């Protein structure tokens, strides 16, 4: 079952709210999707965000909607793509903003953001799976029940986490976050198709300023 791949500290958060039977039934539904359709990310990568970033290590949460739906694009981290996969337009715009916001940031030739995850950036999609070529196809499967639980648990159990909410879908999660304990930064979605302002938000430097103010190691946003 898919939840066998979820690290125990994250699984325990779900078990505080959901029964083993509820989780098992949901897992069966997702497993069945993988058996009958071409689903992304690969099953062994579906919980990469949680494998690479434990709740104890979290400093920043970057929330996406659902995985990229193009072949080979999704690998379990929001906005990230594996090495040697063409950088999607949303991530290109994220890099353009970083170039103007973070000194010495150079736009990389790859879009793999694992280096951020390993520093405490949870790259979380609200929906963790998608059928190839069908964006939003798993939006009604129920993933949000679990990812909302994670977001609220981070807010409840941690202090001084920076939440980056880009676009209206991400902003809807604001009610799960205690803004008296954490920093929430909002902007338009980085997609070229989105309305509103993303460029000039300076979320990356603002994140590091906040972490520094609370004696937390800053994120090195540069990608080698």
mmCIF file of C-alpha atoms in Angstrom:
data_model
loop_
_atom_site.group_PDB
_atom_site.id
_atom_site.type_symbol
_atom_site.label_atom_id
_atom_site.label_comp_id
_atom_site.label_asym_id
_atom_site.label_seq_id
_atom_site.Cartn_x
_atom_site.Cartn_y
_atom_site.Cartn_z
ATOM 1 C CA UNK A 1 0.000 0.000 0.000
ATOM 2 C CA UNK A 2 1.159 3.523 -0.762
ATOM 3 C CA UNK A 3 1.242 4.706 2.841
ATOM 4 C CA UNK A 4 3.943 2.158 3.616
ATOM 5 C CA UNK A 5 6.223 4.590 1.778
ATOM 6 C CA UNK A 6 5.276 7.509 4.052
ATOM 7 C CA UNK A 7 7.790 8.112 6.874
ATOM 8 C CA UNK A 8 6.432 7.094 10.255
ATOM 9 C CA UNK A 9 6.453 10.592 11.783
ATOM 10 C CA UNK A 10 4.158 11.798 9.000
ATOM 11 C CA UNK A 11 1.970 8.705 9.159
ATOM 12 C CA UNK A 12 1.466 9.255 12.884
ATOM 13 C CA UNK A 13 0.009 12.687 12.103
ATOM 14 C CA UNK A 14 -2.634 11.074 9.905
ATOM 15 C CA UNK A 15 -3.403 8.431 12.528
ATOM 16 C CA UNK A 16 -4.191 11.191 15.021
ATOM 17 C CA UNK A 17 -7.215 12.065 12.857
ATOM 18 C CA UNK A 18 -8.029 9.076 10.633
ATOM 19 C CA UNK A 19 -8.525 5.413 11.428
ATOM 20 C CA UNK A 20 -6.332 2.746 9.908
ATOM 21 C CA UNK A 21 -9.376 1.539 7.994
ATOM 22 C CA UNK A 22 -9.993 4.961 6.441
ATOM 23 C CA UNK A 23 -6.360 5.262 5.390
ATOM 24 C CA UNK A 24 -6.291 1.720 4.020
ATOM 25 C CA UNK A 25 -9.449 2.240 1.966
ATOM 26 C CA UNK A 26 -8.061 5.441 0.486
ATOM 27 C CA UNK A 27 -4.753 3.736 -0.281
ATOM 28 C CA UNK A 28 -6.591 0.958 -2.121
ATOM 29 C CA UNK A 29 -8.300 3.531 -4.334
ATOM 30 C CA UNK A 30 -5.001 5.205 -5.223
ATOM 31 C CA UNK A 31 -3.240 1.876 -5.749
ATOM 32 C CA UNK A 32 -6.024 0.818 -8.085
ATOM 33 C CA UNK A 33 -5.512 3.993 -10.117
ATOM 34 C CA UNK A 34 -1.854 3.108 -10.579
ATOM 35 C CA UNK A 35 -2.775 -0.389 -11.707
ATOM 36 C CA UNK A 36 -5.333 0.730 -14.277
ATOM 37 C CA UNK A 37 -3.966 4.061 -15.611
ATOM 38 C CA UNK A 38 -0.690 5.878 -16.288
ATOM 39 C CA UNK A 39 -0.306 7.884 -13.073
ATOM 40 C CA UNK A 40 2.354 10.350 -11.972
ATOM 41 C CA UNK A 41 4.566 10.549 -10.042
ATOM 42 C CA UNK A 42 5.931 6.983 -9.993
ATOM 43 C CA UNK A 43 4.490 5.173 -6.999
ATOM 44 C CA UNK A 44 7.842 4.974 -5.216
ATOM 45 C CA UNK A 45 8.194 8.784 -5.464
ATOM 46 C CA UNK A 46 4.717 9.833 -4.388
ATOM 47 C CA UNK A 47 5.872 10.834 -0.877
ATOM 48 C CA UNK A 48 9.265 12.306 -1.845
ATOM 49 C CA UNK A 49 8.417 15.641 -0.231
ATOM 50 C CA UNK A 50 7.959 13.920 3.139
ATOM 51 C CA UNK A 51 10.909 11.560 2.725
ATOM 52 C CA UNK A 52 13.291 14.433 2.020
ATOM 53 C CA UNK A 53 11.900 16.777 4.687
ATOM 54 C CA UNK A 54 10.777 15.578 8.098
ATOM 55 C CA UNK A 55 8.384 17.689 10.150
ATOM 56 C CA UNK A 56 11.202 18.396 12.608
ATOM 57 C CA UNK A 57 13.298 19.939 9.813
ATOM 58 C CA UNK A 58 10.644 22.118 8.169
ATOM 59 C CA UNK A 59 11.421 25.806 7.802
ATOM 60 C CA UNK A 60 9.404 26.640 4.683
ATOM 61 C CA UNK A 61 6.320 25.213 2.960
ATOM 62 C CA UNK A 62 5.785 25.881 -0.757
ATOM 63 C CA UNK A 63 2.323 24.717 -1.716
ATOM 64 C CA UNK A 64 1.383 23.561 -5.200
ATOM 65 C CA UNK A 65 -1.908 22.238 -6.515
ATOM 66 C CA UNK A 66 -1.258 18.868 -8.172
ATOM 67 C CA UNK A 67 1.725 17.235 -9.898
ATOM 68 C CA UNK A 68 2.878 18.118 -13.389
ATOM 69 C CA UNK A 69 0.967 15.889 -15.798
ATOM 70 C CA UNK A 70 3.505 15.630 -18.622
ATOM 71 C CA UNK A 71 5.507 12.420 -19.172
ATOM 72 C CA UNK A 72 8.411 12.063 -16.704
ATOM 73 C CA UNK A 73 7.772 15.489 -15.146
ATOM 74 C CA UNK A 74 6.469 14.686 -11.660
ATOM 75 C CA UNK A 75 8.666 13.206 -8.921
ATOM 76 C CA UNK A 76 6.829 14.033 -5.729
ATOM 77 C CA UNK A 77 7.970 17.625 -5.134
ATOM 78 C CA UNK A 78 5.808 20.631 -5.979
ATOM 79 C CA UNK A 79 7.124 22.746 -8.876
ATOM 80 C CA UNK A 80 10.166 20.454 -9.243
ATOM 81 C CA UNK A 81 11.094 18.164 -12.136
ATOM 82 C CA UNK A 82 13.752 15.428 -12.321
ATOM 83 C CA UNK A 83 17.160 16.089 -13.834
ATOM 84 C CA UNK A 84 17.238 16.226 -17.639
ATOM 85 C CA UNK A 85 13.521 17.100 -17.871
ATOM 86 C CA UNK A 86 12.697 20.435 -19.529
ATOM 87 C CA UNK A 87 11.985 23.159 -16.979
ATOM 88 C CA UNK A 88 8.219 23.945 -16.971
ATOM 89 C CA UNK A 89 7.050 27.565 -17.430
ATOM 90 C CA UNK A 90 5.988 28.024 -13.776
ATOM 91 C CA UNK A 91 9.411 26.972 -12.552
ATOM 92 C CA UNK A 92 11.100 29.158 -15.155
ATOM 93 C CA UNK A 93 9.255 32.118 -13.643
ATOM 94 C CA UNK A 94 10.241 31.071 -10.127
ATOM 95 C CA UNK A 95 13.863 31.085 -11.253
ATOM 96 C CA UNK A 96 13.438 34.510 -12.883
ATOM 97 C CA UNK A 97 12.117 35.892 -9.598
ATOM 98 C CA UNK A 98 14.995 34.308 -7.689
ATOM 99 C CA UNK A 99 17.470 35.894 -10.100
ATOM 100 C CA UNK A 100 16.202 39.359 -9.176
ATOM 101 C CA UNK A 101 15.702 38.595 -5.474
ATOM 102 C CA UNK A 102 18.675 36.550 -4.286
ATOM 103 C CA UNK A 103 22.255 37.771 -4.751
ATOM 104 C CA UNK A 104 24.459 35.474 -6.844
ATOM 105 C CA UNK A 105 21.532 33.284 -7.857
ATOM 106 C CA UNK A 106 22.135 31.920 -11.334
ATOM 107 C CA UNK A 107 19.317 30.319 -13.288
ATOM 108 C CA UNK A 108 20.150 26.602 -13.470
ATOM 109 C CA UNK A 109 19.855 24.336 -16.468
ATOM 110 C CA UNK A 110 17.784 21.833 -14.498
ATOM 111 C CA UNK A 111 14.625 22.021 -12.407
ATOM 112 C CA UNK A 112 15.299 19.505 -9.651
ATOM 113 C CA UNK A 113 14.598 21.204 -6.306
ATOM 114 C CA UNK A 114 15.753 18.395 -4.013
ATOM 115 C CA UNK A 115 18.488 20.681 -2.654
ATOM 116 C CA UNK A 116 15.765 22.911 -1.209
ATOM 117 C CA UNK A 117 13.890 19.976 0.289
ATOM 118 C CA UNK A 118 17.014 18.752 2.053
ATOM 119 C CA UNK A 119 17.356 22.172 3.728
ATOM 120 C CA UNK A 120 13.863 22.092 5.218
ATOM 121 C CA UNK A 121 11.647 23.291 2.371
ATOM 122 C CA UNK A 122 8.525 21.126 2.146
ATOM 123 C CA UNK A 123 7.546 21.129 -1.532
ATOM 124 C CA UNK A 124 3.961 20.018 -1.021
ATOM 125 C CA UNK A 125 1.236 19.502 -3.583
ATOM 126 C CA UNK A 126 -2.327 19.537 -2.242
ATOM 127 C CA UNK A 127 -3.083 16.575 -4.528
ATOM 128 C CA UNK A 128 -0.284 14.019 -4.748
ATOM 129 C CA UNK A 129 -1.146 12.133 -7.940
ATOM 130 C CA UNK A 130 -2.423 12.814 -11.448
ATOM 131 C CA UNK A 131 -3.186 10.897 -14.626
ATOM 132 C CA UNK A 132 -0.766 11.644 -17.454
ATOM 133 C CA UNK A 133 -2.124 14.360 -19.712
ATOM 134 C CA UNK A 134 -5.123 15.059 -17.470
ATOM 135 C CA UNK A 135 -4.415 17.943 -15.067
ATOM 136 C CA UNK A 136 -6.576 17.879 -11.956
ATOM 137 C CA UNK A 137 -7.749 14.344 -12.694
ATOM 138 C CA UNK A 138 -7.246 13.225 -9.069
ATOM 139 C CA UNK A 139 -8.583 16.416 -7.525
ATOM 140 C CA UNK A 140 -11.701 14.619 -6.276
ATOM 141 C CA UNK A 141 -9.913 11.512 -4.973
ATOM 142 C CA UNK A 142 -9.611 12.948 -1.451
ATOM 143 C CA UNK A 143 -5.916 13.762 -1.201
ATOM 144 C CA UNK A 144 -6.753 17.200 0.210
ATOM 145 C CA UNK A 145 -8.127 15.628 3.399
ATOM 146 C CA UNK A 146 -4.661 14.303 4.139
ATOM 147 C CA UNK A 147 -2.545 17.200 2.894
ATOM 148 C CA UNK A 148 -4.751 19.690 4.770
ATOM 149 C CA UNK A 149 -4.112 17.588 7.872
ATOM 150 C CA UNK A 150 -0.371 17.898 7.289
ATOM 151 C CA UNK A 151 -0.573 21.673 6.804
ATOM 152 C CA UNK A 152 -2.554 22.146 10.009
ATOM 153 C CA UNK A 153 -0.225 19.818 11.928
ATOM 154 C CA UNK A 154 2.794 21.835 10.788
ATOM 155 C CA UNK A 155 1.050 24.996 11.956
ATOM 156 C CA UNK A 156 0.051 23.462 15.298
ATOM 157 C CA UNK A 157 3.259 21.616 16.129
ATOM 158 C CA UNK A 158 5.854 24.077 14.807
ATOM 159 C CA UNK A 159 6.771 27.733 15.227
ATOM 160 C CA UNK A 160 8.202 30.273 12.804
ATOM 161 C CA UNK A 161 7.568 28.368 9.578
ATOM 162 C CA UNK A 162 7.248 30.389 6.363
ATOM 163 C CA UNK A 163 4.293 29.395 4.176
ATOM 164 C CA UNK A 164 4.487 30.517 0.532
ATOM 165 C CA UNK A 165 0.988 30.499 -0.949
ATOM 166 C CA UNK A 166 0.961 31.273 -4.670
ATOM 167 C CA UNK A 167 -2.358 31.551 -6.466
ATOM 168 C CA UNK A 168 -5.946 31.409 -5.261
ATOM 169 C CA UNK A 169 -5.949 27.652 -4.684
ATOM 170 C CA UNK A 170 -2.992 27.865 -2.298
ATOM 171 C CA UNK A 171 -4.416 30.936 -0.565
ATOM 172 C CA UNK A 172 -7.493 28.906 0.383
ATOM 173 C CA UNK A 173 -5.242 27.016 2.822
ATOM 174 C CA UNK A 174 -4.690 30.148 4.884
ATOM 175 C CA UNK A 175 -7.422 29.105 7.327
ATOM 176 C CA UNK A 176 -5.295 26.091 8.315
ATOM 177 C CA UNK A 177 -2.351 28.237 9.425
ATOM 178 C CA UNK A 178 -1.892 30.182 12.661
ATOM 179 C CA UNK A 179 -0.606 33.515 11.384
ATOM 180 C CA UNK A 180 0.394 34.531 14.925
ATOM 181 C CA UNK A 181 3.035 31.773 14.996
ATOM 182 C CA UNK A 182 4.132 31.717 11.373
ATOM 183 C CA UNK A 183 4.835 33.944 8.388
ATOM 184 C CA UNK A 184 2.446 33.606 5.446
ATOM 185 C CA UNK A 185 3.421 35.213 2.140
ATOM 186 C CA UNK A 186 0.947 35.297 -0.738
ATOM 187 C CA UNK A 187 1.267 36.161 -4.412
ATOM 188 C CA UNK A 188 -0.177 35.216 -7.774
ATOM 189 C CA UNK A 189 0.694 31.791 -9.126
ATOM 190 C CA UNK A 190 3.997 31.772 -11.079
ATOM 191 C CA UNK A 191 2.297 30.244 -14.125
ATOM 192 C CA UNK A 192 2.467 32.492 -17.223
ATOM 193 C CA UNK A 193 -1.294 31.949 -17.511
ATOM 194 C CA UNK A 194 -2.080 33.278 -14.039
ATOM 195 C CA UNK A 195 -3.564 36.670 -13.365
ATOM 196 C CA UNK A 196 -2.007 38.944 -10.793
ATOM 197 C CA UNK A 197 1.522 39.751 -9.714
ATOM 198 C CA UNK A 198 4.170 37.161 -8.971
ATOM 199 C CA UNK A 199 7.295 38.951 -10.175
ATOM 200 C CA UNK A 200 8.660 41.322 -7.568
ATOM 201 C CA UNK A 201 7.097 39.486 -4.607
ATOM 202 C CA UNK A 202 10.598 38.888 -3.170
ATOM 203 C CA UNK A 203 9.314 35.920 -1.208
ATOM 204 C CA UNK A 204 12.701 34.217 -1.106
ATOM 205 C CA UNK A 205 14.615 37.084 0.496
ATOM 206 C CA UNK A 206 11.669 37.808 2.826
ATOM 207 C CA UNK A 207 11.746 34.156 3.881
ATOM 208 C CA UNK A 208 15.416 34.321 4.760
ATOM 209 C CA UNK A 209 15.009 37.606 6.612
ATOM 210 C CA UNK A 210 12.271 36.074 8.767
ATOM 211 C CA UNK A 211 14.307 32.919 9.461
ATOM 212 C CA UNK A 212 17.312 35.025 10.444
ATOM 213 C CA UNK A 213 15.174 37.124 12.794
ATOM 214 C CA UNK A 214 14.179 33.911 14.583
ATOM 215 C CA UNK A 215 17.698 32.430 14.710
ATOM 216 C CA UNK A 216 16.889 29.746 12.124
ATOM 217 C CA UNK A 217 19.397 28.838 9.443
ATOM 218 C CA UNK A 218 18.521 30.488 6.164
ATOM 219 C CA UNK A 219 17.788 28.655 2.917
ATOM 220 C CA UNK A 220 20.477 28.647 0.249
ATOM 221 C CA UNK A 221 18.181 29.041 -2.747
ATOM 222 C CA UNK A 222 21.037 28.642 -5.225
ATOM 223 C CA UNK A 223 21.047 25.373 -7.143
ATOM 224 C CA UNK A 224 24.381 23.831 -8.039
#
